[in-house]
XYZ file of C-alpha atoms in Angstrom:
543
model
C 53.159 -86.273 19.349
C 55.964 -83.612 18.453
C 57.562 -83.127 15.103
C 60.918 -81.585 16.597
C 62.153 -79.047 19.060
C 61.196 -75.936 17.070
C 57.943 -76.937 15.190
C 55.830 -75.433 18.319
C 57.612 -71.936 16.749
C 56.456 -73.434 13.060
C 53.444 -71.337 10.951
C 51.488 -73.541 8.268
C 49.103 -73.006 5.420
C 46.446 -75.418 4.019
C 44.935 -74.991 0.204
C 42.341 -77.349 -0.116
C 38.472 -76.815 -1.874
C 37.149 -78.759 0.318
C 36.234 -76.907 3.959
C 36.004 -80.603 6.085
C 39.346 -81.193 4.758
C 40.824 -77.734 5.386
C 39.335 -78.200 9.496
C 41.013 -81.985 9.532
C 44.449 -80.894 8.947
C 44.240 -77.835 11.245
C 43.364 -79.705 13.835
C 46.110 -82.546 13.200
C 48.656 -79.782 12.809
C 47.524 -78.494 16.267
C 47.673 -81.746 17.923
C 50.952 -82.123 16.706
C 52.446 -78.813 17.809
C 52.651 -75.980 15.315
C 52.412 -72.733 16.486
C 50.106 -70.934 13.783
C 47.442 -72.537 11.073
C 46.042 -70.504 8.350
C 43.491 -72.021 5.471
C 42.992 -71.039 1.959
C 40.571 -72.913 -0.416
C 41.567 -71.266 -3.905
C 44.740 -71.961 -5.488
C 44.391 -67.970 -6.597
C 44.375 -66.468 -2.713
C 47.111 -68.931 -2.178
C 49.307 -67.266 -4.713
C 48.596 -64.007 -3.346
C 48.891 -65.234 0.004
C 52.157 -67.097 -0.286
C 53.714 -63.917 -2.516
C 53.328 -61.764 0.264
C 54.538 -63.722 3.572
C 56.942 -66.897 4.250
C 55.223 -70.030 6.005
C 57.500 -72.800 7.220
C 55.114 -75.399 6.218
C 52.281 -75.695 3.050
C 50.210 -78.184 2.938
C 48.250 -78.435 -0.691
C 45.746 -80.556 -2.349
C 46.547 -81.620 -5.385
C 43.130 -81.252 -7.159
C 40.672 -78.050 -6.946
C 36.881 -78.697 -7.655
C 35.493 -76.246 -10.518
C 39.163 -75.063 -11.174
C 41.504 -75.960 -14.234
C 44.137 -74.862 -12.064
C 45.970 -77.332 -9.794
C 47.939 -77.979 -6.407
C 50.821 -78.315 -9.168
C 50.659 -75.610 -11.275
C 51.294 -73.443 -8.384
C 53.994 -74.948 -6.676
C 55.860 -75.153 -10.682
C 55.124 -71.454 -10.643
C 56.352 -70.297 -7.155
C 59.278 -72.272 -7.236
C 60.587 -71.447 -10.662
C 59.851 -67.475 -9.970
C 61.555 -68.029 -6.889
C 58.856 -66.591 -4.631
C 59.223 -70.141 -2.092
C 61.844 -69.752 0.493
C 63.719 -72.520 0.777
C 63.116 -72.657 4.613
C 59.610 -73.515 3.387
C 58.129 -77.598 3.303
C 56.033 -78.023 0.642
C 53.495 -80.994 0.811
C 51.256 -82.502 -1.931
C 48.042 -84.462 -0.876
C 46.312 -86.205 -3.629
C 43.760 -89.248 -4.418
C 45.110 -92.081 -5.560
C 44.183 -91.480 -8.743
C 46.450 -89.022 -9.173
C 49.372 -90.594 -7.146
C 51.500 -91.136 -10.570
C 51.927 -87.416 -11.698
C 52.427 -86.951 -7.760
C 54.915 -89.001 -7.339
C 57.117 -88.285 -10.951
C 57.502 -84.673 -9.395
C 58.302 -85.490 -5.884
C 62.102 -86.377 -5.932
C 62.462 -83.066 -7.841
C 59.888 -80.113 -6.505
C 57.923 -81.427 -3.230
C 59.415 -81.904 -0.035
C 56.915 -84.699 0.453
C 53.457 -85.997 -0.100
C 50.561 -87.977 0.966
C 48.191 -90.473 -0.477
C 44.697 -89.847 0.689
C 43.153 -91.493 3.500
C 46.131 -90.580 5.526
C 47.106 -91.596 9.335
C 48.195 -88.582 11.704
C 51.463 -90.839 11.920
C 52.256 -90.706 8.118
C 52.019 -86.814 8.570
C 54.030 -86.250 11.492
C 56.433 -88.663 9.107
C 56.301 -86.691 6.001
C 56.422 -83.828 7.709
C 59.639 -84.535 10.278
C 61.550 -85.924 6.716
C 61.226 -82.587 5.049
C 62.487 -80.610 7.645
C 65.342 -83.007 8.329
C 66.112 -82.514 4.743
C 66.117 -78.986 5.393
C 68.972 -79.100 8.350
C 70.619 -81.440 5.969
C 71.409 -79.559 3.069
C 71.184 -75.765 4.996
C 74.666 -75.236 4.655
C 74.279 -74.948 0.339
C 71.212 -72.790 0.770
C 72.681 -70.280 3.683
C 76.130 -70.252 0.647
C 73.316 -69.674 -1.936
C 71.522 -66.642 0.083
C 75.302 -65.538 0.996
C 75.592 -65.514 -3.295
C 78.792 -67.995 -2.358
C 77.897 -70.084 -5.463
C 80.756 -71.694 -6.490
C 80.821 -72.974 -2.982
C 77.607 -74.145 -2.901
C 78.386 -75.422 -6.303
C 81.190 -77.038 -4.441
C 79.327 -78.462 -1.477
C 76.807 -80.112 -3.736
C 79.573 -82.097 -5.788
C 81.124 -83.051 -2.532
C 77.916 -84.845 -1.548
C 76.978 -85.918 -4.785
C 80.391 -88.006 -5.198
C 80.152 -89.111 -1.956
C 76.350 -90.522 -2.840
C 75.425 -89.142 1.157
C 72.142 -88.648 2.356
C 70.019 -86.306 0.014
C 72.544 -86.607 -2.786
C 70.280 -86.624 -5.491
C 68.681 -83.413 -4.391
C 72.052 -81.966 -3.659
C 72.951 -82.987 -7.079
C 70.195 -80.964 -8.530
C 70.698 -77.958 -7.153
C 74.448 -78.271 -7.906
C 73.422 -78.668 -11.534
C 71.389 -75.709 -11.426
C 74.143 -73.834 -10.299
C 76.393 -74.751 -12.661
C 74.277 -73.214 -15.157
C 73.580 -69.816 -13.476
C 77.687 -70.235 -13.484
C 77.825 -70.834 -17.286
C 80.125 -73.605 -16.906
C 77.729 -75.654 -19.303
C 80.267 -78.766 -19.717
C 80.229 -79.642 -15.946
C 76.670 -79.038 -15.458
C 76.054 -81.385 -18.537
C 78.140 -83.728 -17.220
C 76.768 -83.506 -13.896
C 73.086 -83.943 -15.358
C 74.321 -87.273 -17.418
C 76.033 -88.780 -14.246
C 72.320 -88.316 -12.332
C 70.849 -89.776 -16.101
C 73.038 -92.897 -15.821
C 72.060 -93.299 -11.965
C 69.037 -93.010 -11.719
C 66.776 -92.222 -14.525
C 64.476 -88.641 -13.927
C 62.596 -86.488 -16.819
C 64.304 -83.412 -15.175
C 67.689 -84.663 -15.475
C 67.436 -85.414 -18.976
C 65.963 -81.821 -19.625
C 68.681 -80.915 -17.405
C 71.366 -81.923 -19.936
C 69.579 -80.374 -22.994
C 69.330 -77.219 -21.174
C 73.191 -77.483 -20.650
C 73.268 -77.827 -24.766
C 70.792 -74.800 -25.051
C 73.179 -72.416 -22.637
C 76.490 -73.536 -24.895
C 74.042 -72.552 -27.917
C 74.319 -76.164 -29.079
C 70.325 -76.089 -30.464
C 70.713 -78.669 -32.710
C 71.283 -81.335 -29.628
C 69.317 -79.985 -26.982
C 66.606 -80.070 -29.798
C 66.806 -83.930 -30.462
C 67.347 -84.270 -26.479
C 64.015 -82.178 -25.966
C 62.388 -83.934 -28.915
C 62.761 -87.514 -27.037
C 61.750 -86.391 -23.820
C 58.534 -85.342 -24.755
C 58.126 -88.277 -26.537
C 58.771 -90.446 -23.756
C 57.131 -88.314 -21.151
C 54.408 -86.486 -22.789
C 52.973 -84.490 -19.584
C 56.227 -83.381 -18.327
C 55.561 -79.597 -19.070
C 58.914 -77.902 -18.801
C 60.066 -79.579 -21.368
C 57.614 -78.206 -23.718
C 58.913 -75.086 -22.281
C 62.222 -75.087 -22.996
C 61.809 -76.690 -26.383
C 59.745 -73.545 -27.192
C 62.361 -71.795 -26.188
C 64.763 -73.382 -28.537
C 62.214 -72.723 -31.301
C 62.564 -69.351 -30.684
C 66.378 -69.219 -30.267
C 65.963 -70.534 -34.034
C 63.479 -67.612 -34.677
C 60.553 -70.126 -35.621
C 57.706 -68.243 -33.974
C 55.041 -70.698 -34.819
C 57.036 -73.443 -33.901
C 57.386 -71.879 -30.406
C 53.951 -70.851 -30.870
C 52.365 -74.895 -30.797
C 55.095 -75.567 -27.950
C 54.281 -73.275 -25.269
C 50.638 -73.945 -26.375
C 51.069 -77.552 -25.730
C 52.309 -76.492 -22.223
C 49.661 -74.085 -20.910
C 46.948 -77.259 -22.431
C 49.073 -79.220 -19.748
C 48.678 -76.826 -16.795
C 45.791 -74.477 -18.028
C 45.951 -72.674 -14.830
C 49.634 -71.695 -15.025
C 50.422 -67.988 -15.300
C 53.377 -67.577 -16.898
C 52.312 -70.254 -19.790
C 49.106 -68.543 -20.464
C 50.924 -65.733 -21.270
C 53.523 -67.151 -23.076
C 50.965 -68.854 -25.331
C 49.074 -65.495 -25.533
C 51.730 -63.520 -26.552
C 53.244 -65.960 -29.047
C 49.893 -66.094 -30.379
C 50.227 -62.686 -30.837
C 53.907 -62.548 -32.498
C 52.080 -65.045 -34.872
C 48.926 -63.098 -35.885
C 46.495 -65.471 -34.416
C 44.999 -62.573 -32.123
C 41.361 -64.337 -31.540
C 43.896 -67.182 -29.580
C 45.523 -64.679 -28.468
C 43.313 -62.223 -26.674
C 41.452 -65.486 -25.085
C 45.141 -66.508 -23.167
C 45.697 -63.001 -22.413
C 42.539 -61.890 -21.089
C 41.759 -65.111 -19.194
C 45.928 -64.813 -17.272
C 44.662 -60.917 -16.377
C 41.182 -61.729 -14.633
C 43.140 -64.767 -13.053
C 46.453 -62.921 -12.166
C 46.237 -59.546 -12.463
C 47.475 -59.155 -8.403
C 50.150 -61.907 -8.586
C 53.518 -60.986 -8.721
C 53.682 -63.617 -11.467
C 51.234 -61.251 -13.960
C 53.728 -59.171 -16.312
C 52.226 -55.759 -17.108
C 53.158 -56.812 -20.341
C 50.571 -58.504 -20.910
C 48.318 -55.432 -20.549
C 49.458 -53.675 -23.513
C 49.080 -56.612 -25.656
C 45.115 -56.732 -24.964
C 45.209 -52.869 -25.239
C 46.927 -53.026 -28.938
C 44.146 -56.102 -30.122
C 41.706 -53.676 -28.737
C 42.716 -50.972 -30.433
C 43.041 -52.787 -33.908
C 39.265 -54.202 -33.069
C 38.252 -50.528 -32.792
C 36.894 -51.514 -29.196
C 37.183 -48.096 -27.163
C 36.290 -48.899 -24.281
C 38.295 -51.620 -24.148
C 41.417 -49.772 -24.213
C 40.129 -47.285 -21.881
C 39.701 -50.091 -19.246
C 43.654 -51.526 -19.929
C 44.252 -47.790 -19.415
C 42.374 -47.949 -16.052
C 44.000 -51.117 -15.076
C 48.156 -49.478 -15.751
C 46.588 -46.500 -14.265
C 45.648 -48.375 -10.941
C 49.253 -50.407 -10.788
C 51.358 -47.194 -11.425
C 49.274 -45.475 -8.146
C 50.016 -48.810 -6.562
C 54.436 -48.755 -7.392
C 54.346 -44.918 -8.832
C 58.149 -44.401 -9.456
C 57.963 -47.674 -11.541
C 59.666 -46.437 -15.223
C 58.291 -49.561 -16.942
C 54.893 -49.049 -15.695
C 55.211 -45.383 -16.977
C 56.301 -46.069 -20.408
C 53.635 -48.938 -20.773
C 50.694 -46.535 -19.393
C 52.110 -43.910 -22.427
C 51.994 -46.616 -24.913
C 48.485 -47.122 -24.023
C 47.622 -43.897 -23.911
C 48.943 -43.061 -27.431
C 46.446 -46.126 -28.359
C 43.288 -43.566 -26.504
C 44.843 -40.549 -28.286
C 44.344 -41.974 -31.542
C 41.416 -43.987 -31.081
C 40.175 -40.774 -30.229
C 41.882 -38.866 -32.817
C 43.609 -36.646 -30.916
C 46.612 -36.658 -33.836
C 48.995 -34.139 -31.780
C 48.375 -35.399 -28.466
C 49.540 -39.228 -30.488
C 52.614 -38.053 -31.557
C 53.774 -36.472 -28.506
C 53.093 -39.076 -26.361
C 55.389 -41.559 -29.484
C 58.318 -39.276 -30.058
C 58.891 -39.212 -26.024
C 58.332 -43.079 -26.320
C 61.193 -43.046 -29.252
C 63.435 -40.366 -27.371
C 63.264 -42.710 -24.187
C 64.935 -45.584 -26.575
C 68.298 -43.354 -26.346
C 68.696 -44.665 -22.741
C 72.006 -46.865 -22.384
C 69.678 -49.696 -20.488
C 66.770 -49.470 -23.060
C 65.302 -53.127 -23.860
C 63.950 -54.960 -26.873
C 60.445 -54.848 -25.150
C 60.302 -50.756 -25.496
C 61.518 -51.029 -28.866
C 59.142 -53.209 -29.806
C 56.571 -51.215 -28.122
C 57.791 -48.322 -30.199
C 57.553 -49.839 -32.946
C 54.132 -51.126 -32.510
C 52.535 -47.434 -31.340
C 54.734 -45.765 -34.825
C 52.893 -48.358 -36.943
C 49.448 -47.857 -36.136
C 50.155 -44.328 -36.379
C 51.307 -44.547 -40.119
C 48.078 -46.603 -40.966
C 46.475 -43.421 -39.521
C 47.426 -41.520 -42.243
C 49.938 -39.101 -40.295
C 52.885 -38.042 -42.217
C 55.701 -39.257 -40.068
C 58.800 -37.943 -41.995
C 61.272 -39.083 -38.597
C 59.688 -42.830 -38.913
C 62.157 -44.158 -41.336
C 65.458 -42.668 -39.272
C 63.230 -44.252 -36.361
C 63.022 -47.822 -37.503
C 66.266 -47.862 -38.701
C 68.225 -47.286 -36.013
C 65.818 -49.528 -33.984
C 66.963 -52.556 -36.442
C 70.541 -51.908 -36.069
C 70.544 -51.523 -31.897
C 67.842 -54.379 -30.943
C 68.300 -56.821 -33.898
C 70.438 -59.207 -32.145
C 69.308 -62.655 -33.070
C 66.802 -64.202 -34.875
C 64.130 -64.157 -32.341
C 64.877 -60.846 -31.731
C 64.414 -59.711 -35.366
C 60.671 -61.686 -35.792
C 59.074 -60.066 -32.658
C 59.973 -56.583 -33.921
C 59.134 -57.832 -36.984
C 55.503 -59.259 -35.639
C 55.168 -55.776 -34.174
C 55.101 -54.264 -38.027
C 51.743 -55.356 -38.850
C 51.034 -54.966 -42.218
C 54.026 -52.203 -43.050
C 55.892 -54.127 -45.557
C 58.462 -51.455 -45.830
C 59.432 -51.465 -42.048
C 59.610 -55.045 -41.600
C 62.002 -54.779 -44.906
C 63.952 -52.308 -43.162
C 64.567 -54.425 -39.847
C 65.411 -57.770 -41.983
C 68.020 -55.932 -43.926
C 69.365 -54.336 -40.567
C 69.173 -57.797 -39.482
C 71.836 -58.457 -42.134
C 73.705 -56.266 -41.588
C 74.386 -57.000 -38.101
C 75.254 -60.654 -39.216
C 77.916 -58.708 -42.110
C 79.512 -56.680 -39.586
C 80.022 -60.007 -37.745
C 80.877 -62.340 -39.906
C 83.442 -59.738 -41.287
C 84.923 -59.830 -38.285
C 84.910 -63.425 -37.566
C 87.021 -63.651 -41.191
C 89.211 -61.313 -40.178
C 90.108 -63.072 -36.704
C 90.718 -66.401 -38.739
C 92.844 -64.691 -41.536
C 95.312 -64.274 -38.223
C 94.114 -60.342 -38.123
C 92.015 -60.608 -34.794
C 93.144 -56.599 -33.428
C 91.435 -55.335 -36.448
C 88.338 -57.974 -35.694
C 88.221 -56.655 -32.418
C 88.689 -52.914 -33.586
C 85.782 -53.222 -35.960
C 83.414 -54.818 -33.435
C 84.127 -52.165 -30.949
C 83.459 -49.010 -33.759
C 80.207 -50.633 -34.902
C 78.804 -51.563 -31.166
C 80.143 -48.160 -30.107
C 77.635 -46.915 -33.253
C 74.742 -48.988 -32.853
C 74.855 -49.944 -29.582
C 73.964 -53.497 -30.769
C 74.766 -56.185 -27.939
C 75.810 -58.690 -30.087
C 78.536 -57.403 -31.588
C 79.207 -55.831 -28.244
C 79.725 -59.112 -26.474
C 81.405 -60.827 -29.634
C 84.342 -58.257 -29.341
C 84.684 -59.364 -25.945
C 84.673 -63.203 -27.258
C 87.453 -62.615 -29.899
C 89.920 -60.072 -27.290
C 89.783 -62.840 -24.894
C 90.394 -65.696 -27.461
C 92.860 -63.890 -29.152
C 94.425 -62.112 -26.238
C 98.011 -63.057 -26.494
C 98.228 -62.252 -30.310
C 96.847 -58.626 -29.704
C 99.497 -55.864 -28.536
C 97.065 -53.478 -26.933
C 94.346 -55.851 -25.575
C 94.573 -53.801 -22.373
C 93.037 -50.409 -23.955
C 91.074 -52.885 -25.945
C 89.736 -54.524 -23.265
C 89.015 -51.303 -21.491
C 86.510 -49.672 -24.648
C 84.654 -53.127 -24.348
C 84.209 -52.879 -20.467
C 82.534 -49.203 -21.100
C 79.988 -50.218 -23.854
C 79.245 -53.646 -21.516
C 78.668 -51.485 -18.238
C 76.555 -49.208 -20.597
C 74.390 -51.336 -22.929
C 75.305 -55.035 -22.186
C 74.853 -56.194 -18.747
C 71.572 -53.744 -17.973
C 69.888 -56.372 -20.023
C 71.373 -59.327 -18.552
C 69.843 -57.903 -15.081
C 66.546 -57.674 -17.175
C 67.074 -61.570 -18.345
C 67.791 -62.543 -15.037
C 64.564 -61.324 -13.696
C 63.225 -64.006 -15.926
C 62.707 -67.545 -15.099
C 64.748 -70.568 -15.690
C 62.742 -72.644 -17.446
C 62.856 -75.937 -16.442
C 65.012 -74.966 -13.775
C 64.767 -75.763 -10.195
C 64.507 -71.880 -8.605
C 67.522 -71.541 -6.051
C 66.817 -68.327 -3.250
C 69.126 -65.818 -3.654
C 70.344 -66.946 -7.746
C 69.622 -65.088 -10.373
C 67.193 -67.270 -13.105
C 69.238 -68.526 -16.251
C 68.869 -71.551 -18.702
């Protein structure tokens, strides 16, 4: 029995518990042709495993004895951090028992699955349909790798309207594109046309993530709202609905969302340590520490773990006065920066944790050195929110040390008027304050000012004045350096365009500050999932 003409070429991997079922189907995948069989029987090694090298085909059980973590969780996490190729089949096997959460995710994620007891037949089958489905639709992917993605945008609508073979998949991906495009209206459209045809929980999350990208919260809110309530174990949409929560700055909001998500699929990464780290933001550090500590011992090697996530545990151990507990996250940053040693995120985190050991162990001077290069390294054009709050965090615990810090004020301030971009933005740094009510005063009133500068502007553009709008948004992002008002005198040039007489120069001052401080953190962003998205090879994550 062959599956096709190349499947002899073809190399597999199995990720079952169970070792009689792991020798089964490597012996039917012999006897039906492919070239190389490898067998895993943790869904952990299988992470690592499938991080590192591409397999054409994966076959994976569904449930994992004496593990909360499921065949699932790690396909949601692989595909939505883009580590599977699309060359690569992905195959569920499950009970029966478990055929209904199987089967809700299988037009979407899975290239197929199977019902246990299986025939050999029904898997040379399932397996010969996926990789037909692969030829099918390679001519989007190979546009996707070539980052053509308005044509595979293009190719996608074309078989979509056309209702061929595969269109529902086709119309997927062409959604997802659409948003990594930011043309929100068709891709909302799109997602309502697939709504009205055939009814699927990622569709409608689809079209409130459409709402979320056109900063409509309100809607994709009540869209999010009714999804959950109609389908209660669909995870992602607890994720993006945290997100909205903290688009809205509600931090404890977000906080029960993304926990309700990592209950759902306790063995998920990136949830744990969403969950954590809100937990965190919110004060609840017992909750915290638990999620954070529990994603490190299970993920610490996975591409998936965010070093992040390391200085978190190393500031709760700190506050708990627990030593050697900070020593060891100092170990662990110490062991990842031998491993990718020209890494300058991995070398600012390891300082910030080894300001933490400085003080713990009173070393005042060595402290402060190691937190006025942390501040100087804010000056960089591409610094991010995360090193500001960092900053901000290491400065705090240095003032409850009793160190006069005369630069901390200056310090604070400026880090208010450059990162306070939106609400979220402002609660994290915030969060990071502790108990220093005159710091987190000083970033809420930077907050407003932010908001002054731009609704001045925004008055100003409507009283029919929009070069001096523009004008003023360019001094004051030139000054602070603050993205949003950055990127809004970008939003009123090009609205206003015609009415301004030197949009060119204009237009040239913005390009400057956006190459400079603007789209280094979009790259940053884009690193980050889509969540709820459907992870496309070669495209940058949105949503």
């Amino acid at each position: 029995m062959s599956i096709d003409a190349t499947f002899h070429k073809a190399n597999a991997l199995i990720i079952d518990s169970n070792a009689n079922a792991r020798s089964l189907i490597t012996a039917q995948l012999r006897e039906l042709g492919c070239g190389f069989v490898r067998s895993v029987a943790r869904v952990k090694e299988a992470r690592i495993v499938l991080e590192n090298a591409p397999y054409d085909l994966v076959l994976c059980d569904y449930h994992f004895d004496g593990s909360d973590e499921s065949g699932q969780d790690l396909l949601d996490e692989l595909r939505r951090e883009g580590l599977l190729p699309y060359a690569t089949v992905f195959m569920m096997i499950t009970a029966e028992a478990t055929y209904a959460k199987v089967a809700e995710a299988a037009e979407a994620a899975l290239d197929g699955y199977l019902i246990k007891p299986y025939t050999l037949a029904s898997l040379a089958e399932r397996i010969q349909t996926a990789r037909h489905r692969k030829r099918i639709l390679k001519g989007i992917f190979e546009a996707i790798e070539a980052q053509e993605f308005e044509k595979a945008a293009g190719l996608c609508l074309e078989r979509f309207h056309a209702r061929a073979e595969f269109w529902l998949f086709a119309a997927r991906i062409g959604a997802e594109l659409l948003l990594r495009l930011r043309r929100y209206d068709e891709a909302k459209e799109l997602y309502e046309a697939i709504v009205a045809a055939k009814t699927l929980p990622w569709a409608k999350l689809g079209v409130a993530r459409a709402d979320l990208g056109k900063g409509n919260l309100s809607q994709a809110r009540r869209t999010l709202e009714n999804l959950i309530g109609e389908s209660p174990d669909f995870a992602d949409s607890h994720d993006v609905l945290g997100r909205v929560h903290m688009e809205q700055g509600d931090i404890a909001e977000a906080l029960a969302t993304y926990r309700s998500a990592a209950e759902l699929t306790p063995g998920c990464l990136m949830r744990g340590q969403r969950a954590g780290t809100l937990a965190f933001y919110n004060g609840e550090r017992a909750e915290a520490l638990r999620l954070l500590e529990r994603t490190m011992i299970n993920g610490l090697r996975s591409k998936l773990f965010d070093l992040f996530t390391v200085v978190m545990i190393a500031l709760m151990r700190f506050d708990k006065r627990d030593a050697k507990g900070v020593r060891q996250t100092l170990d662990t940053m110490a062991n990842e920066l031998e491993r990718v040693p020209n890494s300058a995120r991995i070398q600012r985190l390891k300082l910030v944790i080894e300001s933490l050991v400085a003080m713990q162990e009173r070393r005042s001077a060595d402290a402060l050195t190691a937190a006025r290069e942390l501040a100087r390294d804010l000056q960089r054009d591409n610094a991010d929110h995360e090193s500001a709050s960092l900053v901000v965090a290491v400065w705090i615990r240095l003032a409850a040390g009793d160190m006069q810090l005369e630069e901390m004020d200056d310090l604070i301030l400026s880090i208010g008027m450059r990162f306070c971009t939106a609400k979220a933005a402002t609660e994290i740094l915030v969060a990071m304050c502790e108990k220093n009510e005159k710091a987190a005063a000083t970033l809420r009133e930077c907050h407003g000012k932010i908001f002054e500068i731009a609704e001045t502007a925004m008055k100003l553009s409507m009283r029919g004045q929009p070069d001096h709008s523009v004008q003023l948004l360019i001094q004051e992002g030139s000054t602070t350096r603050n993205t949003k008002l950055i990127d809004m005198a970008l939003s009123v040039l090009k609205r206003h365009q015609a009415k301004i007489d030197n949009a060119g120069p204009m237009e040239a001052e913005i390009t400057v500050l956006q190459d400079r401080y603007v789209r280094p953190q979009q790259v940053a962003s884009n690193r980050a999932r889509a969540v709820g998205g459907l992870a496309l090879r070669g495209a940058g994550a949105s949503g």
